[in-house]
C-alpha positions as MATLAB code, in Angstrom:
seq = 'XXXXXXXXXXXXXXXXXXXXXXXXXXXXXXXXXXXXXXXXXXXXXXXXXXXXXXXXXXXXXXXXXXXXXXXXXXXXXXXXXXXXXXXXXXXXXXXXXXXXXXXXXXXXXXXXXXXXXXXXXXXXXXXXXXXXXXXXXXXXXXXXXXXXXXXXXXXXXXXXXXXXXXXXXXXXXXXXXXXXXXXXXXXXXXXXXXXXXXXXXXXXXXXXXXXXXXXXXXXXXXXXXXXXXXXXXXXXXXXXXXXXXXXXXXXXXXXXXXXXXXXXXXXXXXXXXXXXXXXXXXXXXXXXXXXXXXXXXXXXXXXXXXXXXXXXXXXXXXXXXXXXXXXXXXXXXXXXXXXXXXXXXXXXXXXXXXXXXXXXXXXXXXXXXXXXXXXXXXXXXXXXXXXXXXXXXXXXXXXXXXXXXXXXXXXXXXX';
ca = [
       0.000    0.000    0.000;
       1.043    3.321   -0.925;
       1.850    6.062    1.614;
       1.879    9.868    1.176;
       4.419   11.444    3.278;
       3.547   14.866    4.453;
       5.570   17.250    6.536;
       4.823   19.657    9.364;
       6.987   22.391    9.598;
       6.276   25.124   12.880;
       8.633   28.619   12.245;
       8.257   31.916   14.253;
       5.692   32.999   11.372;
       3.255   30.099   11.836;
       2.894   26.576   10.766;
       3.025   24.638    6.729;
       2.621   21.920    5.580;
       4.560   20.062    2.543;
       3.723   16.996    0.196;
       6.852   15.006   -0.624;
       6.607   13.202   -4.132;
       7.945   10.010   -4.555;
       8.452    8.861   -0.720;
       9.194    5.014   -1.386;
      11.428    5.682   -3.362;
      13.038    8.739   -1.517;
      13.381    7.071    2.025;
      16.099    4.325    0.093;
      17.961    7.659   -1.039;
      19.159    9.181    1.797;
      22.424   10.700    0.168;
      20.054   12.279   -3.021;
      17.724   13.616   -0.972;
      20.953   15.348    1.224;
      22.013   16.486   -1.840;
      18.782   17.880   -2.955;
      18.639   19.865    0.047;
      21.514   22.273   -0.766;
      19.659   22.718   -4.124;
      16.638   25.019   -4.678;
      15.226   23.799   -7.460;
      15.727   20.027   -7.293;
      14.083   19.986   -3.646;
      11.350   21.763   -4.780;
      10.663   18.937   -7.654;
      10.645   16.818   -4.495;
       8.862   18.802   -1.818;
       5.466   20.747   -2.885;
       3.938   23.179   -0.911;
       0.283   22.327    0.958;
      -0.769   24.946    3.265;
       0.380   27.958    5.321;
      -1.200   29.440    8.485;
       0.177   32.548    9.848;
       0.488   33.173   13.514;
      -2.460   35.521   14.996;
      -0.149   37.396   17.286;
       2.857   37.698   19.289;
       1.376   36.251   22.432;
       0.055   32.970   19.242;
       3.177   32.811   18.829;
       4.647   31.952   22.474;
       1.646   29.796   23.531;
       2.032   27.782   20.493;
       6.030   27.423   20.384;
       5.618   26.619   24.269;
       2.523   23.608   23.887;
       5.283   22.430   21.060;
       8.388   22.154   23.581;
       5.911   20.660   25.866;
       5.165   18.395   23.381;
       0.898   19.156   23.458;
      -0.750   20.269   20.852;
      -2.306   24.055   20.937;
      -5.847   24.793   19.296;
      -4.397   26.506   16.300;
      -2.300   23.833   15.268;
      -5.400   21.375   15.752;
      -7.460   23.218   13.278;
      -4.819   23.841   11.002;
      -4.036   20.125   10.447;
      -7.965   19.227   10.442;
      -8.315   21.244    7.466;
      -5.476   20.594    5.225;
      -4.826   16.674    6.146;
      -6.262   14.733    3.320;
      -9.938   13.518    4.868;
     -10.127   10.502    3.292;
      -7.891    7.556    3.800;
      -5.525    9.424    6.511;
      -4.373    5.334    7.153;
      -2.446    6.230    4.206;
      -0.377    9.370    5.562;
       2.690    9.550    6.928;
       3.094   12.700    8.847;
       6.530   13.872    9.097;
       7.352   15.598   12.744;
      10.767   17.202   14.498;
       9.413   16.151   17.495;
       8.521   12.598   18.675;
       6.241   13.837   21.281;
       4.246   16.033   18.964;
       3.718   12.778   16.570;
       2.638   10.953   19.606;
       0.094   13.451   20.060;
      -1.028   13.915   16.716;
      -1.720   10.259   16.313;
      -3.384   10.204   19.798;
      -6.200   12.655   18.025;
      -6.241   12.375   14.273;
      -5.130    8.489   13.854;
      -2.598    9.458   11.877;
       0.774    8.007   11.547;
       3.897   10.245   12.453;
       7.315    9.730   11.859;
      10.562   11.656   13.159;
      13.156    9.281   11.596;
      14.429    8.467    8.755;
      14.643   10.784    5.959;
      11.800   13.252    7.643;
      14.848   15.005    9.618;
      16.834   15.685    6.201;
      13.749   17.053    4.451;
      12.843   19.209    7.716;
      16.441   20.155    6.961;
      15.910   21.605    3.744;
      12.603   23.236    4.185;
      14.228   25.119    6.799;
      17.476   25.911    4.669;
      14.730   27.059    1.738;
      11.608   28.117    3.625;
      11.541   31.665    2.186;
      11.717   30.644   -1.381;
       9.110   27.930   -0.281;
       6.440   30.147    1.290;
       4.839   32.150   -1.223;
       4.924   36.059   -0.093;
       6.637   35.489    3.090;
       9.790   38.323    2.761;
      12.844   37.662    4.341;
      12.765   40.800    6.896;
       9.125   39.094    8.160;
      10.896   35.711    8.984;
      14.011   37.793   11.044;
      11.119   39.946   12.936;
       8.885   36.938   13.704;
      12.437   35.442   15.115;
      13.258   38.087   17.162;
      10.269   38.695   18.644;
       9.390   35.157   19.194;
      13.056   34.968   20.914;
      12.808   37.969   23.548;
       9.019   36.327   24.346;
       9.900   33.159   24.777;
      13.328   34.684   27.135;
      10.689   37.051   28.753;
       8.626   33.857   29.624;
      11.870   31.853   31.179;
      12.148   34.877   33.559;
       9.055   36.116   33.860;
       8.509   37.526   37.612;
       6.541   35.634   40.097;
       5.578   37.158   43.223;
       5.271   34.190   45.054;
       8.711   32.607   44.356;
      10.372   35.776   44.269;
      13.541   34.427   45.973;
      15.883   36.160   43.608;
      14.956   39.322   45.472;
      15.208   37.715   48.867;
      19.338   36.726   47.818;
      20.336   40.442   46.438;
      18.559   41.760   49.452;
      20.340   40.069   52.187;
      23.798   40.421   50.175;
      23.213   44.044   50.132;
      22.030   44.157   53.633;
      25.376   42.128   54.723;
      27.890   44.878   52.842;
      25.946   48.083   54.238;
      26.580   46.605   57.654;
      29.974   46.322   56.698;
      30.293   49.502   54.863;
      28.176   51.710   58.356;
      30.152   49.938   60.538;
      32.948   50.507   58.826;
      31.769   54.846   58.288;
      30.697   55.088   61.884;
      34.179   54.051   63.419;
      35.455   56.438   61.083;
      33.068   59.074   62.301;
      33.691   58.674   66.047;
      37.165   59.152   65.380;
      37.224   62.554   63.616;
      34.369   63.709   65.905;
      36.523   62.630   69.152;
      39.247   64.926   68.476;
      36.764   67.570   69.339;
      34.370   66.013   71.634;
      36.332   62.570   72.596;
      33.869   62.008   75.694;
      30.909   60.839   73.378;
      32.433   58.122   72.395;
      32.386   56.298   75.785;
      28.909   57.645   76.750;
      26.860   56.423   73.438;
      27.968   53.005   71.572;
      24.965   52.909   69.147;
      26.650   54.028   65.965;
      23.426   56.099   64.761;
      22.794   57.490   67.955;
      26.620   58.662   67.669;
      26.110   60.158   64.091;
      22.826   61.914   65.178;
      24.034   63.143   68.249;
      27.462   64.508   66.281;
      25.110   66.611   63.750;
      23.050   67.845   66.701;
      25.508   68.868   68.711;
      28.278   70.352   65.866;
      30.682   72.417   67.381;
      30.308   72.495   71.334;
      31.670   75.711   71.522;
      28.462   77.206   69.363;
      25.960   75.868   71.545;
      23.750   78.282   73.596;
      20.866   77.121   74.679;
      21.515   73.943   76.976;
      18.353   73.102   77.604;
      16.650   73.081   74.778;
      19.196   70.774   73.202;
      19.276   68.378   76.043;
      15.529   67.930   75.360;
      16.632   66.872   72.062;
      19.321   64.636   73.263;
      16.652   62.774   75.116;
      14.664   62.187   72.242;
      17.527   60.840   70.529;
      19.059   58.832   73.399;
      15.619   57.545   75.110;
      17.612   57.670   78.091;
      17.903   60.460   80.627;
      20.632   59.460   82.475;
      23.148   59.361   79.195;
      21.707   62.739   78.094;
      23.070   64.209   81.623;
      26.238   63.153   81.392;
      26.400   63.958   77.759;
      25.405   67.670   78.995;
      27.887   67.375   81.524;
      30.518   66.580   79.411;
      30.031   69.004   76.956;
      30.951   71.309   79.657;
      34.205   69.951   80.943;
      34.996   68.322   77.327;
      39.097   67.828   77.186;
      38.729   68.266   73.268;
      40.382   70.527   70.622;
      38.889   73.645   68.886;
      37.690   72.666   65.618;
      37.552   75.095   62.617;
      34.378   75.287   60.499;
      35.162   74.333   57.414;
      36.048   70.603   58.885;
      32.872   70.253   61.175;
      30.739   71.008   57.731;
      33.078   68.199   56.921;
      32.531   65.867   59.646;
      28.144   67.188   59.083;
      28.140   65.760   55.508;
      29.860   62.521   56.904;
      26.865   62.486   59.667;
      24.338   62.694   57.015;
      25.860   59.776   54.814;
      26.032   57.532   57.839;
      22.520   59.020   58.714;
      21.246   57.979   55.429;
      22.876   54.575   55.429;
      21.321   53.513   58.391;
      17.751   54.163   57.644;
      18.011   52.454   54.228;
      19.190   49.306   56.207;
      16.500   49.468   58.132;
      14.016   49.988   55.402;
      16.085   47.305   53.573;
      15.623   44.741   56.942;
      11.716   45.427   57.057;
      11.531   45.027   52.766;
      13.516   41.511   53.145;
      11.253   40.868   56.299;
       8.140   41.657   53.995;
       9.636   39.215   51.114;
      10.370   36.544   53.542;
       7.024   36.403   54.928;
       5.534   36.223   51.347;
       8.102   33.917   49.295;
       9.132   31.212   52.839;
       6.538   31.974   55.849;
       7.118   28.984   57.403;
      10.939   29.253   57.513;
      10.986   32.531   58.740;
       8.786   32.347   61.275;
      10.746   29.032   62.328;
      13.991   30.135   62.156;
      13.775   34.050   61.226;
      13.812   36.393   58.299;
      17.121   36.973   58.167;
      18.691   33.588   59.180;
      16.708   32.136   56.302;
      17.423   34.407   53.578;
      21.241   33.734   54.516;
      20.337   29.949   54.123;
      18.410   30.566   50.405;
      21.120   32.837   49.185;
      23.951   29.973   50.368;
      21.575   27.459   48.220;
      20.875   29.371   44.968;
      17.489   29.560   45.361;
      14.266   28.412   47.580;
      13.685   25.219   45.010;
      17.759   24.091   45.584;
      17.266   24.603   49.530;
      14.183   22.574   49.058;
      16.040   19.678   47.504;
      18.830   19.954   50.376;
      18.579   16.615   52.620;
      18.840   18.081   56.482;
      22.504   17.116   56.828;
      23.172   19.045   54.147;
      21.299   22.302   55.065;
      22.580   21.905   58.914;
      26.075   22.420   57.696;
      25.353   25.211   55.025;
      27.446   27.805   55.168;
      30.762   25.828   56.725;
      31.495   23.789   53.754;
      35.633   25.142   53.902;
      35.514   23.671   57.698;
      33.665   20.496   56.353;
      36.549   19.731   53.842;
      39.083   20.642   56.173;
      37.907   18.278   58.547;
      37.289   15.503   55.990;
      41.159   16.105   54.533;
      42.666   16.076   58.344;
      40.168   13.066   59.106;
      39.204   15.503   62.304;
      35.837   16.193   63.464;
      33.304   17.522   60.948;
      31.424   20.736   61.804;
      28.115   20.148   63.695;
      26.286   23.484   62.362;
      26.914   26.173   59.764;
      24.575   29.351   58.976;
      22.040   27.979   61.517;
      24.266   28.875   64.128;
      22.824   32.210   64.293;
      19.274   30.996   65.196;
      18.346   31.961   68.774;
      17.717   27.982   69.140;
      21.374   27.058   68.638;
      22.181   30.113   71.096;
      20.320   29.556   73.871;
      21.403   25.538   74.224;
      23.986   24.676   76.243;
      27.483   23.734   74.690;
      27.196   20.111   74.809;
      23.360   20.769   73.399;
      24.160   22.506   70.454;
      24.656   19.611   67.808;
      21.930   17.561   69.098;
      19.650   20.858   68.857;
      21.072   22.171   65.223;
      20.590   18.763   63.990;
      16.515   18.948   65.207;
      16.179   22.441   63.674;
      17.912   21.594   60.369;
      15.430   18.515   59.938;
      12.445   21.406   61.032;
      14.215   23.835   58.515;
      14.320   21.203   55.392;
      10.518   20.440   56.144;
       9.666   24.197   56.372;
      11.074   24.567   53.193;
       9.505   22.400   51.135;
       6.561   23.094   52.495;
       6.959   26.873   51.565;
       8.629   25.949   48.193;
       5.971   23.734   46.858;
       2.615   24.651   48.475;
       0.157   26.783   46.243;
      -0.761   29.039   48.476;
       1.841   30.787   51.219;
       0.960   30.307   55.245;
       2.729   30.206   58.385;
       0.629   27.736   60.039;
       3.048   24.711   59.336;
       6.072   26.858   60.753;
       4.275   28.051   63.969;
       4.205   23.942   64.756;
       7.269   23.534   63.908;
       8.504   26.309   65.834;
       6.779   25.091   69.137;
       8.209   21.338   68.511;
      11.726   23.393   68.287;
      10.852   25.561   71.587;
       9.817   22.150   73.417;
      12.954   19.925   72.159;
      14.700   23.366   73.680;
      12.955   23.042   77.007;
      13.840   19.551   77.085;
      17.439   19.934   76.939;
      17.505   22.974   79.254;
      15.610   20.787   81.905;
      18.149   17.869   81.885;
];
């Protein structure tokens, strides 16, 4: 019985659909038909063009190129082979596919016999290398447009922004918030050096570094000051403590400091207002990761904290990698350089890593801290997977958890 091969071909500008003459004897010439590909007009004696149907839109485009890769068949390419596959006798058709799943599901709903093998991949091949010369009225600057846009939708799609799984967000966002503790550390040491030289008894009085910096640009040059007591009301509103503020207003009147010209306590004012600045954008930073965490891994942060757990997804990669960590693994996250130091001096591997920080781990005793780190990584790995794979987000799961963590706690502080 005689067969009719036919070949689908999907582009960027839609789908076709090609007749090839002569298939018995074409399939035994596999080196001819190779041939005939690099030639224009001897594969068109052997391929004939069927049907075209042109993509509707942009977003056609994606949906259809995406049920393709999935390997399921979209509406539009349903219809389009229902009205151009030969009706009658389709036993007789060979349809000619790039993609094995496709055929599968082709012959699943029109009973039609697909093929992927063979010769079909060296005629795909050359409709390709031709399919402008094939396509009646299809100019070469459509096929590059339909490409390019089918390209940034189908990138657009791999990234596309979900706010539930935002982790991304959650890793930048603790990096950042690591280096600006660096970086206002860093600026406020620097600060409370060039501001001691002229008032060196505020550094002993106040340690809080933005208490320091405000307290700096209140107070300027101590010479300048003339009403006391209006700016020790102010001091108490920064200090919240009215014991400090007296001996601040003490010392500014037996300070052992230097004179200070103007032009460097404008100086040391700007400096005040950088470190100023840098510590309220941490803190708006802290409650925006807080907000994320909450949203993108409830249950771990309310387990373990906001910021303990976004350490522990940055050190993964992402919420779906920490979700795929066994507990072992995630209980030593963050000390892998002390894990293969230990495993190349055969010593003692390290019972905890980022968890450490957890106010679990810190309020055990010493010779509770591995058995409790272990317990709160195998708490952590089920929080996580819970938060990673559940539809909707909720805390409810991590509240238990957190009261099984508080109780194993008790447990070891009552021994």
């Amino acid at each position: 019985m005689t067969k009719k091969l036919y070949i689908l071909f999907e582009h960027a500008t839609g789908y076709s659909l090609f007749r090839v003459e002569e298939y018995e004897d074409i399939g035994a010439l596999m080196p001819q038909v190779a041939a005939a590909s690099q030639n224009p007009q001897l594969f068109n004696s052997l391929v004939q063009f069927v049907a075209f149907q042109a993509f509707k839109s942009a977003q056609s485009t994606l949906e259809c190129t995406e049920a393709a890769i999935d390997g399921k068949l979209s509406e539009e390419l349903k219809i389009f082979l229902e009205e151009n596959l030969p009706k009658k006798k389709r036993r007789k058709v060979v349809l000619g596919v790039a993609d094995a799943r496709i055929g599968s599901a082709i012959t699943e709903e029109f009973e039609v016999t697909c093929s992927f093998t063979d010769v079909v991949p060296e005629i795909i091949r050359g409709i390709r290398f031709h399919y402008e010369k094939l396509i009646e009225g299809l100019a070469q600057d459509t096929m590059y447009s339909a490409e390019s846009s089918l390209g940034r939708s189908m990138s657009r799609s791999k990234v596309k922004f979900n706010v539930n799984r935002a982790d991304n967000m959650i890793i930048q966002s603790i990096w950042l918030l690591d280096k600006l503790d660096k970086d206002i550390n860093t600026f406020a040491m620097r600060l409370r050096e060039w501001y001691s030289f002229h008032f060196p008894e505020l550094f002993k009085i106040v340690n809080d570094n933005l208490k320091f910096a405000k307290l700096a640009q209140l107070i300027g040059d101590r010479n300048l000051i003339e009403d006391f007591d209006s700016l020790e009301g102010e001091i108490n509103v920064i200090m919240e403590d009215e014991d400090k503020t007296r001996a601040i207003i003490q010392a500014l009147n037996t300070s052992m400091g230097t004179e200070i010209a103007e032009v460097d306590m404008e100086n040391i004012k700007s400096f005040t207002e950088k470190v100023i600045h840098l510590s309220e954008y941490r803190q708006n930073l802290l409650n925006y990761l807080t907000s994320r965490m909450n949203n993108v891994a409830p249950n771990l942060s309310t387990l373990i904290g906001e910021t303990v757990g976004a350490r522990l997804i940055s050190r993964a990669g992402s919420l779906t990698n920490l979700a795929k960590c066994p507990a072992s693994t995630l209980q030593i996250l963050g000390a892998e350089k002390a894990l293969f130091r230990a495993l190349k001096s055969r010593g003692n591997t390290p019972k905890f890593g980022l968890i450490y920080h957890s106010a679990f781990i810190g309020k055990a005793s010493t010779k509770d801290k591995g058995k409790m780190s272990r317990f709160l990584a195998n708490k952590c790995s089920l929080a996580t997977r819970i938060d990673c794979f559940s539809d909707e987000p909720s805390n409810i799961f991590g509240t238990k958890l957190k009261e099984e963590a508080e109780e194993r706690l008790r447990g070891f502080t009552a021994k």
